């Protein structure tokens, strides 16, 4: 890898990992009505990194360099807009930013590690406001907090880029009009709002298996980001919910099989042909631990059931010894929660293993006209 390629790779990785955190902090500083300014500052910081690091090399702490650049850019914008009524300095949270005597000190406080993490989670939940449709909520999280391009979001939704652009515009307009606050929901609201956040995280994870902008079918950096987002929820006591642990478990089980899922030429390898010696046993143990932690309370989510299916595959020493009857039971339970055509098709493959081709073909008749199946790449967990 050349020096320029290394720099581009580093900046791209930082963009995935840190852009959402920077946007969240900047929105807290400028106000949700100035979301566009926050996005512009992050873009400026990343462009500045590309330009400077090519000549001066990557700094010892590139993350801190980006944060400092974004902070200084924010200070410049505040100074220029003190009398232009662009930023609402009457807000109690921003009054001290209006004074030159307190501006720098207060700004430093916004960029402390604990505040960054709280603002990031607050932004995730702001994107999941109950007045915004689930599709628009997830679209905004993927685009705004996770560094996804419009094309990548469209692929995750199995829709068009134009549709995604319209969703983003409508949602940002709602944010500006209603000045949505960045905060973690109350105890009464948190379960419902967390479900939408988890849907976004799972879409990010799935994007890692079929990247839009990379020749690799599996993008470890995006998979890692999805797991990082889930861990962010688990690191806060308010968001340590059963379904969060279940999703973390599911992602661990799937990630454990990465090395065996593709050939050297980049082709997918089905479960039956995978080399199980390449499976990451440490991640499988982690997945089992998270699944055990997900067992408290009365919640049984789709993530619990999907994780249980993935666990059955991971625990089997070979394909022949797979407990297909147990897996069929989990698929039946999934269908009681949602009549999903993809789940129905996966269930058909399990029936094929248990009852044979005729029974499987009969099951397929129920879903053969589904448009979702025609465009869904990973129709099977195998």
C-alpha atoms as a printed R data frame, in Angstrom:
    type eleno elety resid chain resno       x       y      z
1   ATOM     1    CA   UNK     A     1   0.000   0.000  0.000
2   ATOM     2    CA   UNK     A     2   1.420   3.396 -1.028
3   ATOM     3    CA   UNK     A     3   1.620   6.350  1.371
4   ATOM     4    CA   UNK     A     4  -1.304   8.052 -0.373
5   ATOM     5    CA   UNK     A     5  -3.411   4.895 -0.249
6   ATOM     6    CA   UNK     A     6  -2.602   4.530  3.457
7   ATOM     7    CA   UNK     A     7  -3.748   8.101  4.106
8   ATOM     8    CA   UNK     A     8  -6.968   7.602  2.128
9   ATOM     9    CA   UNK     A     9  -7.631   4.358  4.002
10  ATOM    10    CA   UNK     A    10  -7.028   6.048  7.369
11  ATOM    11    CA   UNK     A    11  -9.303   8.989  6.575
12  ATOM    12    CA   UNK     A    12 -12.035   6.662  5.285
13  ATOM    13    CA   UNK     A    13 -11.813   4.575  8.459
14  ATOM    14    CA   UNK     A    14 -11.981   7.691 10.641
15  ATOM    15    CA   UNK     A    15 -14.931   8.957  8.630
16  ATOM    16    CA   UNK     A    16 -16.831   5.759  9.369
17  ATOM    17    CA   UNK     A    17 -15.915   5.749 13.041
18  ATOM    18    CA   UNK     A    18 -15.884   9.423 14.006
19  ATOM    19    CA   UNK     A    19 -18.007  11.520 11.637
20  ATOM    20    CA   UNK     A    20 -21.237  10.683 13.455
21  ATOM    21    CA   UNK     A    21 -19.742  11.624 16.815
22  ATOM    22    CA   UNK     A    22 -18.471  14.930 15.441
23  ATOM    23    CA   UNK     A    23 -21.844  15.711 13.850
24  ATOM    24    CA   UNK     A    24 -23.607  14.980 17.158
25  ATOM    25    CA   UNK     A    25 -21.317  17.312 19.120
26  ATOM    26    CA   UNK     A    26 -21.579  20.047 16.501
27  ATOM    27    CA   UNK     A    27 -25.377  19.799 16.464
28  ATOM    28    CA   UNK     A    28 -25.304  20.238 20.234
29  ATOM    29    CA   UNK     A    29 -23.189  23.358 19.702
30  ATOM    30    CA   UNK     A    30 -25.044  24.925 16.747
31  ATOM    31    CA   UNK     A    31 -28.544  23.560 17.355
32  ATOM    32    CA   UNK     A    32 -30.489  20.991 15.347
33  ATOM    33    CA   UNK     A    33 -31.763  23.773 13.083
34  ATOM    34    CA   UNK     A    34 -28.159  24.172 11.875
35  ATOM    35    CA   UNK     A    35 -27.629  20.517 11.015
36  ATOM    36    CA   UNK     A    36 -26.240  21.464  7.599
37  ATOM    37    CA   UNK     A    37 -23.531  23.584  9.238
38  ATOM    38    CA   UNK     A    38 -22.524  20.641 11.433
39  ATOM    39    CA   UNK     A    39 -22.236  18.366  8.402
40  ATOM    40    CA   UNK     A    40 -20.186  20.976  6.532
41  ATOM    41    CA   UNK     A    41 -17.744  21.309  9.429
42  ATOM    42    CA   UNK     A    42 -17.169  17.547  9.490
43  ATOM    43    CA   UNK     A    43 -16.627  17.482  5.739
44  ATOM    44    CA   UNK     A    44 -14.192  20.394  6.009
45  ATOM    45    CA   UNK     A    45 -12.240  18.566  8.724
46  ATOM    46    CA   UNK     A    46 -11.962  15.424  6.617
47  ATOM    47    CA   UNK     A    47 -10.894  17.339  3.496
48  ATOM    48    CA   UNK     A    48  -8.341  19.217  5.591
49  ATOM    49    CA   UNK     A    49  -7.005  15.888  6.857
50  ATOM    50    CA   UNK     A    50  -6.550  14.582  3.317
51  ATOM    51    CA   UNK     A    51  -4.771  17.733  2.206
52  ATOM    52    CA   UNK     A    52  -2.509  18.171  5.239
53  ATOM    53    CA   UNK     A    53  -1.565  14.560  5.871
54  ATOM    54    CA   UNK     A    54  -0.357  14.075  2.287
55  ATOM    55    CA   UNK     A    55   2.366  16.634  2.923
56  ATOM    56    CA   UNK     A    56   2.996  16.312  6.653
57  ATOM    57    CA   UNK     A    57   2.168  12.672  7.257
58  ATOM    58    CA   UNK     A    58  -0.503  11.147  9.499
59  ATOM    59    CA   UNK     A    59  -0.312  12.625 13.035
60  ATOM    60    CA   UNK     A    60   0.304  10.410 16.055
61  ATOM    61    CA   UNK     A    61  -3.334  10.773 17.098
62  ATOM    62    CA   UNK     A    62  -5.386  11.303 13.907
63  ATOM    63    CA   UNK     A    63  -8.698  11.168 15.782
64  ATOM    64    CA   UNK     A    64  -7.641  13.973 18.119
65  ATOM    65    CA   UNK     A    65  -6.383  15.942 15.108
66  ATOM    66    CA   UNK     A    66  -9.800  15.683 13.445
67  ATOM    67    CA   UNK     A    67 -11.636  16.680 16.618
68  ATOM    68    CA   UNK     A    68  -9.345  19.659 17.153
69  ATOM    69    CA   UNK     A    69  -9.791  20.788 13.548
70  ATOM    70    CA   UNK     A    70 -13.578  20.512 13.814
71  ATOM    71    CA   UNK     A    71 -13.552  22.359 17.150
72  ATOM    72    CA   UNK     A    72 -11.456  25.227 15.765
73  ATOM    73    CA   UNK     A    73 -13.680  25.453 12.716
74  ATOM    74    CA   UNK     A    74 -16.747  25.621 14.981
75  ATOM    75    CA   UNK     A    75 -15.151  28.453 16.995
76  ATOM    76    CA   UNK     A    76 -14.528  30.394 13.780
77  ATOM    77    CA   UNK     A    77 -18.158  29.968 12.706
78  ATOM    78    CA   UNK     A    78 -19.462  31.122 16.101
79  ATOM    79    CA   UNK     A    79 -17.280  34.231 16.014
80  ATOM    80    CA   UNK     A    80 -18.476  35.118 12.526
81  ATOM    81    CA   UNK     A    81 -22.141  34.588 13.370
82  ATOM    82    CA   UNK     A    82 -22.411  36.360 16.733
83  ATOM    83    CA   UNK     A    83 -24.577  39.116 15.275
84  ATOM    84    CA   UNK     A    84 -26.134  37.353 12.281
85  ATOM    85    CA   UNK     A    85 -28.846  35.457 14.199
86  ATOM    86    CA   UNK     A    86 -27.819  32.195 12.539
87  ATOM    87    CA   UNK     A    87 -27.078  30.482 15.856
88  ATOM    88    CA   UNK     A    88 -29.560  30.808 18.732
89  ATOM    89    CA   UNK     A    89 -27.384  32.118 21.548
90  ATOM    90    CA   UNK     A    90 -30.474  32.730 23.701
91  ATOM    91    CA   UNK     A    91 -30.590  28.996 24.335
92  ATOM    92    CA   UNK     A    92 -29.241  28.428 27.895
93  ATOM    93    CA   UNK     A    93 -26.887  25.729 26.607
94  ATOM    94    CA   UNK     A    94 -25.192  28.166 24.209
95  ATOM    95    CA   UNK     A    95 -25.200  31.471 26.084
96  ATOM    96    CA   UNK     A    96 -21.610  31.052 27.261
97  ATOM    97    CA   UNK     A    97 -20.515  30.442 23.663
98  ATOM    98    CA   UNK     A    98 -21.523  34.023 22.837
99  ATOM    99    CA   UNK     A    99 -18.862  35.528 25.098
100 ATOM   100    CA   UNK     A   100 -15.259  35.594 23.923
101 ATOM   101    CA   UNK     A   101 -14.145  35.169 27.546
102 ATOM   102    CA   UNK     A   102 -15.870  31.789 27.921
103 ATOM   103    CA   UNK     A   103 -16.046  30.562 24.314
104 ATOM   104    CA   UNK     A   104 -12.872  28.459 24.231
105 ATOM   105    CA   UNK     A   105 -13.321  26.952 27.693
106 ATOM   106    CA   UNK     A   106 -16.948  25.984 27.079
107 ATOM   107    CA   UNK     A   107 -16.099  24.641 23.636
108 ATOM   108    CA   UNK     A   108 -13.423  22.380 25.158
109 ATOM   109    CA   UNK     A   109 -16.083  20.945 27.446
110 ATOM   110    CA   UNK     A   110 -18.237  19.879 24.505
111 ATOM   111    CA   UNK     A   111 -15.367  17.764 23.169
112 ATOM   112    CA   UNK     A   112 -14.689  15.763 26.329
113 ATOM   113    CA   UNK     A   113 -14.936  12.005 25.794
114 ATOM   114    CA   UNK     A   114 -17.957  11.382 28.036
115 ATOM   115    CA   UNK     A   115 -19.897  14.261 26.479
116 ATOM   116    CA   UNK     A   116 -19.112  13.061 22.961
117 ATOM   117    CA   UNK     A   117 -20.494   9.589 23.709
118 ATOM   118    CA   UNK     A   118 -23.649  10.950 25.364
119 ATOM   119    CA   UNK     A   119 -24.268  13.340 22.470
120 ATOM   120    CA   UNK     A   120 -23.739  10.530 19.981
121 ATOM   121    CA   UNK     A   121 -26.332   8.319 21.683
122 ATOM   122    CA   UNK     A   122 -28.621  11.330 22.030
123 ATOM   123    CA   UNK     A   123 -28.338  11.948 18.300
124 ATOM   124    CA   UNK     A   124 -29.127   8.322 17.540
125 ATOM   125    CA   UNK     A   125 -32.333   8.591 19.523
126 ATOM   126    CA   UNK     A   126 -33.169  11.993 18.057
127 ATOM   127    CA   UNK     A   127 -33.117  10.313 14.669
128 ATOM   128    CA   UNK     A   128 -35.714   7.909 16.084
129 ATOM   129    CA   UNK     A   129 -38.248  10.554 17.044
130 ATOM   130    CA   UNK     A   130 -41.765   8.990 17.145
131 ATOM   131    CA   UNK     A   131 -43.147  11.547 14.677
132 ATOM   132    CA   UNK     A   132 -40.664  10.412 12.012
133 ATOM   133    CA   UNK     A   133 -41.430   7.256 10.024
134 ATOM   134    CA   UNK     A   134 -39.213   4.221 10.734
135 ATOM   135    CA   UNK     A   135 -37.796   4.339  7.194
136 ATOM   136    CA   UNK     A   136 -36.776   7.974  7.565
137 ATOM   137    CA   UNK     A   137 -35.361   7.378 11.031
138 ATOM   138    CA   UNK     A   138 -33.062   4.610  9.865
139 ATOM   139    CA   UNK     A   139 -32.099   6.490  6.700
140 ATOM   140    CA   UNK     A   140 -30.962   9.481  8.737
141 ATOM   141    CA   UNK     A   141 -28.927   7.370 11.158
142 ATOM   142    CA   UNK     A   142 -27.142   5.576  8.328
143 ATOM   143    CA   UNK     A   143 -26.407   8.774  6.422
144 ATOM   144    CA   UNK     A   144 -25.773  11.224  9.249
145 ATOM   145    CA   UNK     A   145 -24.161   9.181 11.998
146 ATOM   146    CA   UNK     A   146 -22.583   6.295 10.131
147 ATOM   147    CA   UNK     A   147 -21.021   7.962  7.114
148 ATOM   148    CA   UNK     A   148 -23.043   6.022  4.533
149 ATOM   149    CA   UNK     A   149 -23.379   7.445  1.049
150 ATOM   150    CA   UNK     A   150 -26.842   7.864 -0.432
151 ATOM   151    CA   UNK     A   151 -26.082   4.903 -2.718
152 ATOM   152    CA   UNK     A   152 -25.185   2.655  0.227
153 ATOM   153    CA   UNK     A   153 -28.335   3.642  2.113
154 ATOM   154    CA   UNK     A   154 -30.424   2.913 -0.985
155 ATOM   155    CA   UNK     A   155 -28.896  -0.539 -1.280
156 ATOM   156    CA   UNK     A   156 -29.568  -1.300  2.385
157 ATOM   157    CA   UNK     A   157 -33.218  -0.351  1.875
158 ATOM   158    CA   UNK     A   158 -33.535  -2.079 -1.524
159 ATOM   159    CA   UNK     A   159 -34.740   1.236 -2.942
160 ATOM   160    CA   UNK     A   160 -33.524   4.085 -5.182
161 ATOM   161    CA   UNK     A   161 -31.111   6.907 -4.412
162 ATOM   162    CA   UNK     A   162 -33.825   9.437 -5.297
163 ATOM   163    CA   UNK     A   163 -36.128   7.939 -2.668
164 ATOM   164    CA   UNK     A   164 -33.378   8.119 -0.052
165 ATOM   165    CA   UNK     A   165 -32.602  11.762 -0.931
166 ATOM   166    CA   UNK     A   166 -36.259  12.698 -0.497
167 ATOM   167    CA   UNK     A   167 -36.409  10.916  2.865
168 ATOM   168    CA   UNK     A   168 -33.324  12.755  4.068
169 ATOM   169    CA   UNK     A   169 -34.685  16.132  2.985
170 ATOM   170    CA   UNK     A   170 -38.059  15.606  4.676
171 ATOM   171    CA   UNK     A   171 -36.485  14.396  7.911
172 ATOM   172    CA   UNK     A   172 -33.969  17.226  8.121
173 ATOM   173    CA   UNK     A   173 -36.775  19.713  7.516
174 ATOM   174    CA   UNK     A   174 -38.712  18.156 10.398
175 ATOM   175    CA   UNK     A   175 -35.638  18.446 12.623
176 ATOM   176    CA   UNK     A   176 -35.203  22.114 11.751
177 ATOM   177    CA   UNK     A   177 -38.872  22.966 12.188
178 ATOM   178    CA   UNK     A   178 -39.338  21.215 15.538
179 ATOM   179    CA   UNK     A   179 -35.803  21.650 16.910
180 ATOM   180    CA   UNK     A   180 -35.548  18.070 18.124
181 ATOM   181    CA   UNK     A   181 -33.338  17.721 21.212
182 ATOM   182    CA   UNK     A   182 -30.421  15.323 21.501
183 ATOM   183    CA   UNK     A   183 -31.104  13.148 24.518
184 ATOM   184    CA   UNK     A   184 -31.516   9.539 25.544
185 ATOM   185    CA   UNK     A   185 -35.255   8.775 25.928
186 ATOM   186    CA   UNK     A   186 -37.034   8.327 29.221
187 ATOM   187    CA   UNK     A   187 -37.479   4.879 30.745
188 ATOM   188    CA   UNK     A   188 -41.038   4.746 29.383
189 ATOM   189    CA   UNK     A   189 -39.954   5.440 25.795
190 ATOM   190    CA   UNK     A   190 -36.592   3.775 25.560
191 ATOM   191    CA   UNK     A   191 -37.616   0.254 24.482
192 ATOM   192    CA   UNK     A   192 -39.669   1.404 21.489
193 ATOM   193    CA   UNK     A   193 -37.072   3.937 20.371
194 ATOM   194    CA   UNK     A   194 -34.213   1.467 20.812
195 ATOM   195    CA   UNK     A   195 -35.849  -0.995 18.414
196 ATOM   196    CA   UNK     A   196 -35.476   1.504 15.560
197 ATOM   197    CA   UNK     A   197 -31.845   2.167 16.475
198 ATOM   198    CA   UNK     A   198 -31.181  -1.573 16.434
199 ATOM   199    CA   UNK     A   199 -32.765  -1.869 12.989
200 ATOM   200    CA   UNK     A   200 -30.305   0.711 11.703
201 ATOM   201    CA   UNK     A   201 -27.367  -1.078 13.302
202 ATOM   202    CA   UNK     A   202 -28.415  -4.365 11.721
203 ATOM   203    CA   UNK     A   203 -28.648  -2.701  8.296
204 ATOM   204    CA   UNK     A   204 -25.123  -1.371  8.773
205 ATOM   205    CA   UNK     A   205 -23.951  -4.853  9.637
206 ATOM   206    CA   UNK     A   206 -25.604  -6.300  6.530
207 ATOM   207    CA   UNK     A   207 -23.969  -3.644  4.362
208 ATOM   208    CA   UNK     A   208 -20.662  -5.114  5.512
209 ATOM   209    CA   UNK     A   209 -21.478  -8.308  3.640
210 ATOM   210    CA   UNK     A   210 -22.169  -6.586  0.318
211 ATOM   211    CA   UNK     A   211 -20.376  -3.259  0.087
212 ATOM   212    CA   UNK     A   212 -21.417  -0.742 -2.572
213 ATOM   213    CA   UNK     A   213 -18.021   0.957 -2.841
214 ATOM   214    CA   UNK     A   214 -15.622  -1.933 -2.457
215 ATOM   215    CA   UNK     A   215 -14.707  -4.999 -4.460
216 ATOM   216    CA   UNK     A   216 -14.783  -7.138 -1.348
217 ATOM   217    CA   UNK     A   217 -18.064  -8.843 -0.520
218 ATOM   218    CA   UNK     A   218 -17.246  -8.571  3.158
219 ATOM   219    CA   UNK     A   219 -16.161  -5.229  4.621
220 ATOM   220    CA   UNK     A   220 -14.705  -5.824  8.056
221 ATOM   221    CA   UNK     A   221 -14.568  -2.112  8.825
222 ATOM   222    CA   UNK     A   222 -18.339  -1.684  8.400
223 ATOM   223    CA   UNK     A   223 -19.055  -4.846 10.354
224 ATOM   224    CA   UNK     A   224 -16.812  -3.533 13.100
225 ATOM   225    CA   UNK     A   225 -18.657  -0.222 13.067
226 ATOM   226    CA   UNK     A   226 -22.029  -1.894 13.498
227 ATOM   227    CA   UNK     A   227 -20.712  -3.822 16.475
228 ATOM   228    CA   UNK     A   228 -19.207  -0.633 17.873
229 ATOM   229    CA   UNK     A   229 -22.590   1.109 17.671
230 ATOM   230    CA   UNK     A   230 -24.236  -1.772 19.499
231 ATOM   231    CA   UNK     A   231 -21.529  -1.698 22.156
232 ATOM   232    CA   UNK     A   232 -22.198   2.027 22.595
233 ATOM   233    CA   UNK     A   233 -25.715   1.096 23.667
234 ATOM   234    CA   UNK     A   234 -24.463  -1.639 25.973
235 ATOM   235    CA   UNK     A   235 -21.990   0.769 27.584
236 ATOM   236    CA   UNK     A   236 -24.855   2.901 28.894
237 ATOM   237    CA   UNK     A   237 -26.959   1.458 31.715
238 ATOM   238    CA   UNK     A   238 -30.137   3.023 30.330
239 ATOM   239    CA   UNK     A   239 -29.804   1.167 27.039
240 ATOM   240    CA   UNK     A   240 -28.710  -2.249 28.270
241 ATOM   241    CA   UNK     A   241 -31.873  -3.941 27.008
242 ATOM   242    CA   UNK     A   242 -32.338  -7.664 26.226
243 ATOM   243    CA   UNK     A   243 -32.709  -7.068 22.493
244 ATOM   244    CA   UNK     A   244 -29.473  -5.042 22.425
245 ATOM   245    CA   UNK     A   245 -27.586  -7.986 23.924
246 ATOM   246    CA   UNK     A   246 -29.368 -10.298 21.455
247 ATOM   247    CA   UNK     A   247 -28.314  -8.271 18.423
248 ATOM   248    CA   UNK     A   248 -24.753  -8.118 19.715
249 ATOM   249    CA   UNK     A   249 -24.838 -11.886 20.062
250 ATOM   250    CA   UNK     A   250 -26.165 -12.331 16.532
251 ATOM   251    CA   UNK     A   251 -23.439 -10.136 15.045
252 ATOM   252    CA   UNK     A   252 -20.743 -12.016 16.964
253 ATOM   253    CA   UNK     A   253 -21.943 -15.373 15.619
254 ATOM   254    CA   UNK     A   254 -22.046 -14.135 12.023
255 ATOM   255    CA   UNK     A   255 -18.727 -12.300 12.276
256 ATOM   256    CA   UNK     A   256 -17.078 -15.441 13.650
257 ATOM   257    CA   UNK     A   257 -17.596 -17.073 10.246
258 ATOM   258    CA   UNK     A   258 -16.131 -14.278  8.107
259 ATOM   259    CA   UNK     A   259 -12.914 -16.065  7.171
260 ATOM   260    CA   UNK     A   260 -14.818 -19.024  5.763
261 ATOM   261    CA   UNK     A   261 -17.567 -17.154  3.900
262 ATOM   262    CA   UNK     A   262 -15.634 -16.171  0.776
263 ATOM   263    CA   UNK     A   263 -13.047 -17.783 -1.480
264 ATOM   264    CA   UNK     A   264  -9.774 -16.147 -2.481
265 ATOM   265    CA   UNK     A   265 -11.533 -15.047 -5.669
266 ATOM   266    CA   UNK     A   266 -14.252 -13.313 -3.632
267 ATOM   267    CA   UNK     A   267 -17.072 -15.795 -4.225
268 ATOM   268    CA   UNK     A   268 -19.508 -16.668 -1.464
269 ATOM   269    CA   UNK     A   269 -19.186 -20.050  0.235
270 ATOM   270    CA   UNK     A   270 -22.409 -21.603  1.541
271 ATOM   271    CA   UNK     A   271 -22.486 -22.967  5.068
272 ATOM   272    CA   UNK     A   272 -22.282 -26.600  3.962
273 ATOM   273    CA   UNK     A   273 -18.922 -25.976  2.273
274 ATOM   274    CA   UNK     A   274 -17.367 -23.651  4.840
275 ATOM   275    CA   UNK     A   275 -14.171 -24.666  6.627
276 ATOM   276    CA   UNK     A   276 -15.264 -24.605 10.263
277 ATOM   277    CA   UNK     A   277 -11.674 -24.638 11.451
278 ATOM   278    CA   UNK     A   278 -11.525 -21.007 10.253
279 ATOM   279    CA   UNK     A   279 -14.379 -19.958 12.514
280 ATOM   280    CA   UNK     A   280 -13.381 -17.596 15.310
281 ATOM   281    CA   UNK     A   281 -14.068 -19.562 18.482
282 ATOM   282    CA   UNK     A   282 -13.439 -16.558 20.699
283 ATOM   283    CA   UNK     A   283 -16.192 -14.609 18.954
284 ATOM   284    CA   UNK     A   284 -18.519 -17.602 19.223
285 ATOM   285    CA   UNK     A   285 -17.915 -17.652 22.981
286 ATOM   286    CA   UNK     A   286 -18.590 -13.891 23.099
287 ATOM   287    CA   UNK     A   287 -21.807 -14.435 21.154
288 ATOM   288    CA   UNK     A   288 -22.902 -17.111 23.605
289 ATOM   289    CA   UNK     A   289 -22.153 -14.787 26.527
290 ATOM   290    CA   UNK     A   290 -24.195 -11.960 25.016
291 ATOM   291    CA   UNK     A   291 -27.056 -14.365 24.245
292 ATOM   292    CA   UNK     A   292 -27.111 -15.492 27.879
293 ATOM   293    CA   UNK     A   293 -27.187 -11.859 28.996
294 ATOM   294    CA   UNK     A   294 -30.120 -11.270 26.627
295 ATOM   295    CA   UNK     A   295 -32.290 -13.744 28.527
296 ATOM   296    CA   UNK     A   296 -33.500 -11.405 31.284
297 ATOM   297    CA   UNK     A   297 -36.978  -9.908 31.210
298 ATOM   298    CA   UNK     A   298 -39.914 -11.113 29.131
299 ATOM   299    CA   UNK     A   299 -38.745  -9.821 25.743
300 ATOM   300    CA   UNK     A   300 -38.221 -12.307 22.915
301 ATOM   301    CA   UNK     A   301 -37.289 -10.285 19.838
302 ATOM   302    CA   UNK     A   302 -36.409 -11.296 16.302
303 ATOM   303    CA   UNK     A   303 -32.782 -10.747 17.322
304 ATOM   304    CA   UNK     A   304 -33.108 -13.365 20.057
305 ATOM   305    CA   UNK     A   305 -34.466 -15.911 17.583
306 ATOM   306    CA   UNK     A   306 -31.993 -15.100 14.805
307 ATOM   307    CA   UNK     A   307 -29.150 -15.297 17.307
308 ATOM   308    CA   UNK     A   308 -30.454 -18.673 18.474
309 ATOM   309    CA   UNK     A   309 -30.434 -19.910 14.861
310 ATOM   310    CA   UNK     A   310 -26.894 -18.624 14.342
311 ATOM   311    CA   UNK     A   311 -25.853 -20.274 17.606
312 ATOM   312    CA   UNK     A   312 -27.153 -23.655 16.447
313 ATOM   313    CA   UNK     A   313 -25.017 -23.387 13.321
314 ATOM   314    CA   UNK     A   314 -21.932 -22.275 15.273
315 ATOM   315    CA   UNK     A   315 -22.217 -25.016 17.887
316 ATOM   316    CA   UNK     A   316 -22.477 -27.839 15.336
317 ATOM   317    CA   UNK     A   317 -19.158 -29.593 14.742
318 ATOM   318    CA   UNK     A   318 -20.146 -30.213 11.115
319 ATOM   319    CA   UNK     A   319 -23.047 -29.635  8.734
320 ATOM   320    CA   UNK     A   320 -24.514 -33.093  9.184
321 ATOM   321    CA   UNK     A   321 -24.882 -32.714 12.950
322 ATOM   322    CA   UNK     A   322 -26.863 -29.461 12.668
323 ATOM   323    CA   UNK     A   323 -30.057 -29.541 14.734
324 ATOM   324    CA   UNK     A   324 -32.450 -28.638 11.901
325 ATOM   325    CA   UNK     A   325 -35.589 -29.354 13.919
326 ATOM   326    CA   UNK     A   326 -34.534 -26.839 16.541
327 ATOM   327    CA   UNK     A   327 -33.780 -24.279 13.825
328 ATOM   328    CA   UNK     A   328 -37.189 -24.883 12.238
329 ATOM   329    CA   UNK     A   329 -38.778 -24.178 15.611
330 ATOM   330    CA   UNK     A   330 -36.992 -20.808 15.752
331 ATOM   331    CA   UNK     A   331 -38.107 -19.922 12.207
332 ATOM   332    CA   UNK     A   332 -41.701 -20.757 13.107
333 ATOM   333    CA   UNK     A   333 -41.384 -18.444 16.109
334 ATOM   334    CA   UNK     A   334 -39.980 -15.695 13.856
335 ATOM   335    CA   UNK     A   335 -42.964 -15.979 11.539
336 ATOM   336    CA   UNK     A   336 -45.316 -15.486 14.477
337 ATOM   337    CA   UNK     A   337 -43.676 -12.093 15.032
338 ATOM   338    CA   UNK     A   338 -43.591 -11.067 11.366
339 ATOM   339    CA   UNK     A   339 -44.654 -12.739  8.108
340 ATOM   340    CA   UNK     A   340 -41.369 -11.962  6.392
341 ATOM   341    CA   UNK     A   341 -40.855 -13.526  2.921
342 ATOM   342    CA   UNK     A   342 -37.101 -13.793  3.486
343 ATOM   343    CA   UNK     A   343 -37.705 -15.754  6.691
344 ATOM   344    CA   UNK     A   344 -40.194 -17.915  4.803
345 ATOM   345    CA   UNK     A   345 -37.585 -18.727  2.158
346 ATOM   346    CA   UNK     A   346 -34.930 -19.548  4.751
347 ATOM   347    CA   UNK     A   347 -37.474 -21.794  6.428
348 ATOM   348    CA   UNK     A   348 -37.960 -23.597  3.092
349 ATOM   349    CA   UNK     A   349 -34.260 -24.428  3.047
350 ATOM   350    CA   UNK     A   350 -34.554 -25.916  6.526
351 ATOM   351    CA   UNK     A   351 -37.555 -27.982  5.415
352 ATOM   352    CA   UNK     A   352 -35.421 -29.208  2.517
353 ATOM   353    CA   UNK     A   353 -32.931 -30.614  5.019
354 ATOM   354    CA   UNK     A   354 -35.605 -32.224  7.191
355 ATOM   355    CA   UNK     A   355 -38.343 -33.383  4.797
356 ATOM   356    CA   UNK     A   356 -36.818 -33.280  1.340
357 ATOM   357    CA   UNK     A   357 -37.297 -31.428 -1.942
358 ATOM   358    CA   UNK     A   358 -41.035 -31.916 -2.462
359 ATOM   359    CA   UNK     A   359 -41.962 -30.438  0.901
360 ATOM   360    CA   UNK     A   360 -39.545 -27.540  0.347
361 ATOM   361    CA   UNK     A   361 -40.958 -26.763 -3.115
362 ATOM   362    CA   UNK     A   362 -44.463 -26.772 -1.714
363 ATOM   363    CA   UNK     A   363 -43.382 -24.178  0.866
364 ATOM   364    CA   UNK     A   364 -41.761 -22.021 -1.810
365 ATOM   365    CA   UNK     A   365 -45.108 -21.718 -3.621
366 ATOM   366    CA   UNK     A   366 -46.264 -19.429 -0.798
367 ATOM   367    CA   UNK     A   367 -43.631 -16.785 -1.568
368 ATOM   368    CA   UNK     A   368 -42.742 -17.162 -5.252
369 ATOM   369    CA   UNK     A   369 -44.384 -13.831 -6.202
370 ATOM   370    CA   UNK     A   370 -42.603 -11.763 -3.560
371 ATOM   371    CA   UNK     A   371 -40.752  -8.759 -5.047
372 ATOM   372    CA   UNK     A   372 -38.493  -8.630 -1.998
373 ATOM   373    CA   UNK     A   373 -37.046 -12.043 -2.812
374 ATOM   374    CA   UNK     A   374 -36.130 -10.921 -6.348
375 ATOM   375    CA   UNK     A   375 -33.816  -8.177 -5.041
376 ATOM   376    CA   UNK     A   376 -32.608  -9.634 -1.757
377 ATOM   377    CA   UNK     A   377 -28.998 -10.843 -2.036
378 ATOM   378    CA   UNK     A   378 -28.673 -12.919  1.116
379 ATOM   379    CA   UNK     A   379 -31.783 -15.047  1.034
380 ATOM   380    CA   UNK     A   380 -30.184 -17.659  3.250
381 ATOM   381    CA   UNK     A   381 -28.109 -17.596  6.447
382 ATOM   382    CA   UNK     A   382 -26.059 -20.516  5.093
